[in-house]
Short mmCIF file of C-alpha atoms in Angstrom, two decimals:
data_model
loop_
_atom_site.label_atom_id
_atom_site.label_comp_id
_atom_site.label_asym_id
_atom_site.label_seq_id
_atom_site.Cartn_x
_atom_site.Cartn_y
_atom_site.Cartn_z
CA MET A 1 94.94 85.67 131.45
CA ILE A 2 91.90 83.82 132.75
CA GLN A 3 93.29 80.88 134.67
CA ARG A 4 90.79 78.17 133.86
CA SER A 5 90.36 77.03 130.29
CA VAL A 6 87.02 76.32 128.64
CA VAL A 7 87.77 72.58 128.86
CA GLY A 8 88.46 72.93 132.59
CA LEU A 9 85.26 74.87 133.18
CA LEU A 10 83.18 72.40 131.18
CA ARG A 11 84.66 69.54 133.18
CA GLY A 12 83.68 71.34 136.35
CA LEU A 13 80.02 71.65 135.44
CA ARG A 14 77.93 69.26 137.54
CA GLY A 15 76.56 66.46 135.46
CA GLY A 16 78.32 67.74 132.32
CA SER A 17 76.22 68.77 129.35
CA ASP A 18 72.51 68.31 129.72
CA GLY A 19 72.14 67.91 125.98
CA GLY A 20 71.54 71.12 124.13
CA GLY A 21 72.29 73.29 127.14
CA GLN A 22 74.68 76.13 127.69
CA ALA A 23 77.68 76.40 129.97
CA SER A 24 76.39 79.18 132.16
CA ALA A 25 79.41 78.77 134.44
CA LEU A 26 81.65 80.19 131.72
CA PRO A 27 82.47 83.90 131.88
CA SER A 28 79.90 85.99 130.00
CA SER A 29 77.89 82.94 128.88
CA PRO A 30 74.46 84.17 127.84
CA ASN A 31 71.28 82.20 128.49
CA ARG A 32 69.53 82.84 125.22
CA PHE A 33 70.64 79.89 123.08
CA GLY A 34 67.44 78.31 121.77
CA PRO A 35 67.27 75.40 119.29
CA ASP A 36 66.74 77.63 116.25
CA PHE A 37 69.76 79.76 117.17
CA LYS A 38 71.99 76.69 117.49
CA ILE A 39 70.64 75.04 114.32
CA HIS A 40 71.43 78.16 112.30
CA HIS A 41 74.92 78.28 113.80
CA LEU A 42 75.61 74.61 113.08
CA SER A 43 74.44 74.96 109.47
CA THR A 44 77.26 77.47 108.84
CA ILE A 45 80.07 75.14 109.98
CA ASP A 46 82.14 73.96 107.02
CA ILE A 47 81.93 70.21 107.71
CA PHE A 48 78.15 70.32 108.31
CA ARG A 49 77.12 72.03 105.10
CA ASP A 50 74.12 70.45 103.34
CA LEU A 51 73.13 68.31 106.34
CA GLU A 52 69.40 67.66 106.59
CA PRO A 53 67.37 69.80 109.02
CA GLU A 54 66.60 66.82 111.24
CA ILE A 55 70.32 66.02 111.58
CA LEU A 56 71.09 69.64 112.43
CA ALA A 57 68.32 69.54 115.04
CA TRP A 58 69.87 66.39 116.52
CA LEU A 59 73.26 68.11 116.64
CA ALA A 60 71.70 71.12 118.37
CA SER A 61 70.32 68.85 121.08
CA HIS A 62 73.70 67.19 121.63
CA THR A 63 75.97 70.23 121.80
CA THR A 64 76.76 72.72 124.53
CA MET A 65 76.97 76.40 123.59
CA VAL A 66 79.63 78.39 125.43
CA THR A 67 81.37 81.74 125.20
CA ALA A 68 84.99 82.68 125.84
CA ARG A 69 86.44 86.12 126.34
CA ARG A 70 89.38 87.48 124.39
CA GLY A 71 92.57 85.95 125.75
CA GLN A 72 90.87 82.96 127.38
CA LEU A 73 92.31 79.53 126.66
CA MET A 74 89.96 76.98 125.17
CA TYR A 75 92.37 74.23 126.14
CA MET A 76 96.03 73.82 127.06
CA PRO A 77 98.64 71.03 127.07
CA GLY A 78 97.75 68.17 129.36
CA GLU A 79 94.00 68.62 128.99
CA THR A 80 92.00 66.05 127.08
CA SER A 81 88.33 66.28 126.29
CA GLU A 82 87.91 64.37 123.02
CA ALA A 83 85.57 67.06 121.76
CA LEU A 84 85.06 69.26 118.76
CA PHE A 85 84.73 73.01 119.23
CA LEU A 86 82.48 74.50 116.55
CA LEU A 87 83.39 78.17 116.13
CA LYS A 88 80.47 80.55 115.49
CA THR A 89 81.97 83.98 116.14
CA GLY A 90 85.44 85.32 116.87
CA ARG A 91 88.86 83.92 116.00
CA VAL A 92 90.92 81.23 117.73
CA ARG A 93 94.70 80.91 117.68
CA ILE A 94 96.33 77.46 117.85
CA TYR A 95 99.93 77.58 119.05
CA ARG A 96 102.80 75.82 120.75
CA LEU A 97 105.50 77.24 123.00
CA THR A 98 109.11 77.04 121.86
CA PRO A 99 111.76 75.89 124.37
CA ASP A 100 112.63 79.54 125.10
CA GLY A 101 108.99 80.42 125.76
CA LYS A 102 108.02 82.17 122.52
CA LYS A 103 104.70 81.38 120.87
CA LEU A 104 104.75 79.51 117.58
CA VAL A 105 101.32 80.06 116.04
CA LEU A 106 100.29 77.12 113.86
CA SER A 107 97.01 78.61 112.66
CA THR A 108 94.47 81.32 113.34
CA LEU A 109 90.95 80.06 112.70
CA GLU A 110 88.12 82.23 111.41
CA PRO A 111 84.42 81.64 112.24
CA HIS A 112 82.36 78.77 110.80
CA THR A 113 84.93 76.03 111.27
CA PHE A 114 86.03 73.58 113.97
CA PHE A 115 89.00 72.78 116.17
CA GLY A 116 89.84 70.64 119.19
CA ASP A 117 90.71 67.07 120.03
CA MET A 118 90.01 64.91 116.97
CA PRO A 119 91.54 61.44 117.38
CA LEU A 120 89.11 60.10 114.79
CA ALA A 121 90.92 62.29 112.26
CA GLY A 122 94.40 61.60 113.55
CA GLN A 123 94.72 65.03 115.18
CA GLN A 124 94.98 65.59 118.91
CA MET A 125 95.42 68.73 120.94
CA TYR A 126 98.23 67.43 123.17
CA GLY A 127 101.03 69.94 123.40
CA THR A 128 99.05 72.82 121.88
CA PHE A 129 97.15 75.80 123.21
CA ALA A 130 93.92 77.20 121.75
CA GLU A 131 93.35 80.84 122.68
CA ALA A 132 90.45 83.17 121.90
CA VAL A 133 91.81 86.06 119.82
CA ASP A 134 88.43 87.83 120.14
CA ASP A 135 85.36 87.19 122.25
CA CYS A 136 84.21 83.84 120.88
CA MET A 137 81.06 81.78 120.78
CA VAL A 138 81.38 78.02 120.23
CA CYS A 139 79.36 74.82 120.34
CA VAL A 140 81.05 71.80 121.92
CA LEU A 141 80.35 68.31 120.53
CA GLY A 142 81.54 65.23 122.43
CA ARG A 143 83.38 62.33 120.80
CA ALA A 144 80.57 59.80 121.26
CA ASP A 145 78.10 62.08 119.48
CA LEU A 146 80.63 62.80 116.73
CA GLU A 147 81.03 59.05 116.21
CA ARG A 148 77.25 58.61 115.95
CA LEU A 149 77.08 61.39 113.38
CA ILE A 150 79.89 59.92 111.28
CA GLU A 151 78.26 56.49 111.31
CA THR A 152 75.13 57.90 109.70
CA ARG A 153 76.71 60.70 107.63
CA PRO A 154 80.19 59.52 106.54
CA ARG A 155 80.62 62.57 104.30
CA VAL A 156 81.15 64.57 107.50
CA ALA A 157 84.25 62.44 108.20
CA ILE A 158 85.54 63.03 104.67
CA ARG A 159 85.15 66.79 105.02
CA LEU A 160 86.75 66.72 108.46
CA LEU A 161 89.77 64.87 107.08
CA GLU A 162 90.06 67.32 104.19
CA VAL A 163 90.18 70.30 106.54
CA VAL A 164 92.58 68.64 108.99
CA GLY A 165 94.85 67.60 106.13
CA GLN A 166 95.01 71.18 104.85
CA ARG A 167 95.80 72.47 108.32
CA LEU A 168 98.65 69.98 108.70
CA LEU A 169 100.15 71.23 105.44
CA GLU A 170 99.85 74.82 106.66
CA ALA A 171 101.42 73.95 110.02
CA GLU A 172 104.34 72.23 108.27
CA SER A 173 104.84 75.35 106.16
CA VAL A 174 104.86 77.55 109.27
CA ILE A 175 107.42 75.33 110.99
CA GLU A 176 109.59 75.25 107.86
CA ASP A 177 109.52 79.05 107.63
CA PHE A 178 110.39 79.32 111.31
CA ALA A 179 113.37 77.01 110.87
CA PHE A 180 114.85 78.34 107.64
CA LYS A 181 113.67 81.90 106.90
CA SER A 182 114.87 85.21 108.28
CA VAL A 183 112.50 87.42 110.27
CA PRO A 184 111.83 89.79 107.31
CA ALA A 185 111.08 86.80 105.07
CA ARG A 186 108.77 85.27 107.68
CA LEU A 187 106.95 88.55 108.22
CA ALA A 188 106.55 89.19 104.49
CA THR A 189 105.21 85.66 104.04
CA LEU A 190 102.72 86.20 106.87
CA LEU A 191 101.47 89.53 105.50
CA LEU A 192 100.83 87.86 102.15
CA ARG A 193 98.98 84.92 103.76
CA LEU A 194 96.68 86.77 106.14
CA PRO A 195 93.08 87.44 105.05
CA THR A 196 92.62 90.93 103.58
CA ASP A 197 89.69 93.34 103.43
CA GLY A 198 88.44 95.81 100.87
CA ASP A 199 90.49 95.69 97.69
CA GLY A 200 92.68 92.87 98.98
CA GLN A 201 95.37 95.14 100.36
CA ASP A 202 94.19 95.87 103.93
CA LEU A 203 94.93 93.76 107.01
CA HIS A 204 92.89 94.56 110.11
CA GLY A 205 92.81 93.42 113.72
CA HIS A 206 96.43 92.34 114.26
CA THR A 207 98.71 93.98 116.82
CA HIS A 208 102.48 93.88 116.50
CA GLN A 209 102.49 91.31 119.32
CA ASP A 210 100.03 89.16 117.35
CA LEU A 211 102.28 89.27 114.30
CA ALA A 212 105.34 88.50 116.43
CA ASP A 213 103.62 85.44 117.90
CA MET A 214 102.71 84.23 114.43
CA ILE A 215 106.30 84.32 113.18
CA GLY A 216 107.98 83.21 116.42
CA THR A 217 109.92 86.34 117.30
CA TYR A 218 109.81 89.31 119.68
CA ARG A 219 107.42 92.25 119.34
CA GLU A 220 110.30 94.74 119.17
CA THR A 221 111.85 92.84 116.26
CA THR A 222 108.53 92.76 114.44
CA THR A 223 108.00 96.51 114.95
CA GLN A 224 111.49 97.27 113.62
CA THR A 225 110.89 95.09 110.56
CA LEU A 226 107.52 96.72 109.85
CA ASP A 227 109.09 100.16 110.17
CA ASN A 228 111.72 99.08 107.65
CA PHE A 229 108.99 97.89 105.27
CA LYS A 230 107.26 101.26 105.71
CA ARG A 231 110.42 103.25 104.95
CA ARG A 232 110.85 101.24 101.76
CA GLY A 233 107.29 102.00 100.69
CA LEU A 234 106.07 98.44 100.96
CA VAL A 235 103.32 99.04 103.54
CA GLU A 236 101.36 101.71 105.36
CA LEU A 237 100.90 101.26 109.12
CA GLY A 238 98.02 102.22 111.40
CA ARG A 239 96.48 101.03 114.64
CA LYS A 240 95.80 97.31 114.09
CA HIS A 241 95.87 98.09 110.38
CA ILE A 242 98.43 97.38 107.66
CA ARG A 243 97.92 98.31 104.01
CA ILE A 244 100.05 96.44 101.49
CA LEU A 245 101.46 98.89 98.90
CA ASP A 246 103.96 96.72 97.03
CA ARG A 247 102.96 93.08 96.92
CA PRO A 248 105.64 91.99 94.38
CA ALA A 249 108.38 93.41 96.62
CA LEU A 250 106.99 91.54 99.64
CA GLU A 251 106.84 88.36 97.55
CA ALA A 252 110.50 88.80 96.68
CA ILE A 253 111.43 89.22 100.36
CA ALA A 254 109.32 86.20 101.30
CA GLU A 255 111.35 83.99 98.92
CA ARG A 256 114.71 84.84 100.51
#
């Protein structure tokens, strides 16, 4: 694991953000982020949809574009930055550690959304980790600039609250499953929740360790449970690929 988080590296940059710059001190940070590139990226973020071009241009001049390699932490417990991370490419996993050291994944975020320290929305990153599941590209927006944006475009705050509220519901559901469901029920629930490709039956890009982290158990237990599902004809297994064959049966297991 890369020792320094993105927050730590940003804090270490001399003079901080120069307004619309890029954190070239970050591993693999490219130097090709022009205004048009950033404006296009920002226009795809869920809370910024339908913003006027001049507002997007202002955002581009007040954000820092950075990259993070797979496995790098964006932030960790004890770090505070009061910033929004705007995810362009890659996936980010938000998790806590249980008392016995297992990961409890609260959410895995897909591109074109946000995460980070959001006290304005009642959500803070204390006690949680944010880890790059893939190589990621993000824009970082500071709290002061977020406040200025909300003052002039309050609909951004409404959308932000809507997304945060939905995530809190999802996190509560994950914690409830972790507390009350068996491992097979938790795994079946997860397989039914994860985004699918193709005809809605194929799950790609998740290792057995990833799945174990998302249901708060050990990789060996997850592998044994998947093998059991396979023997029963519920799924097909491949390298980072699971095909759901019997969704009703998985739904029945998930309800136990």
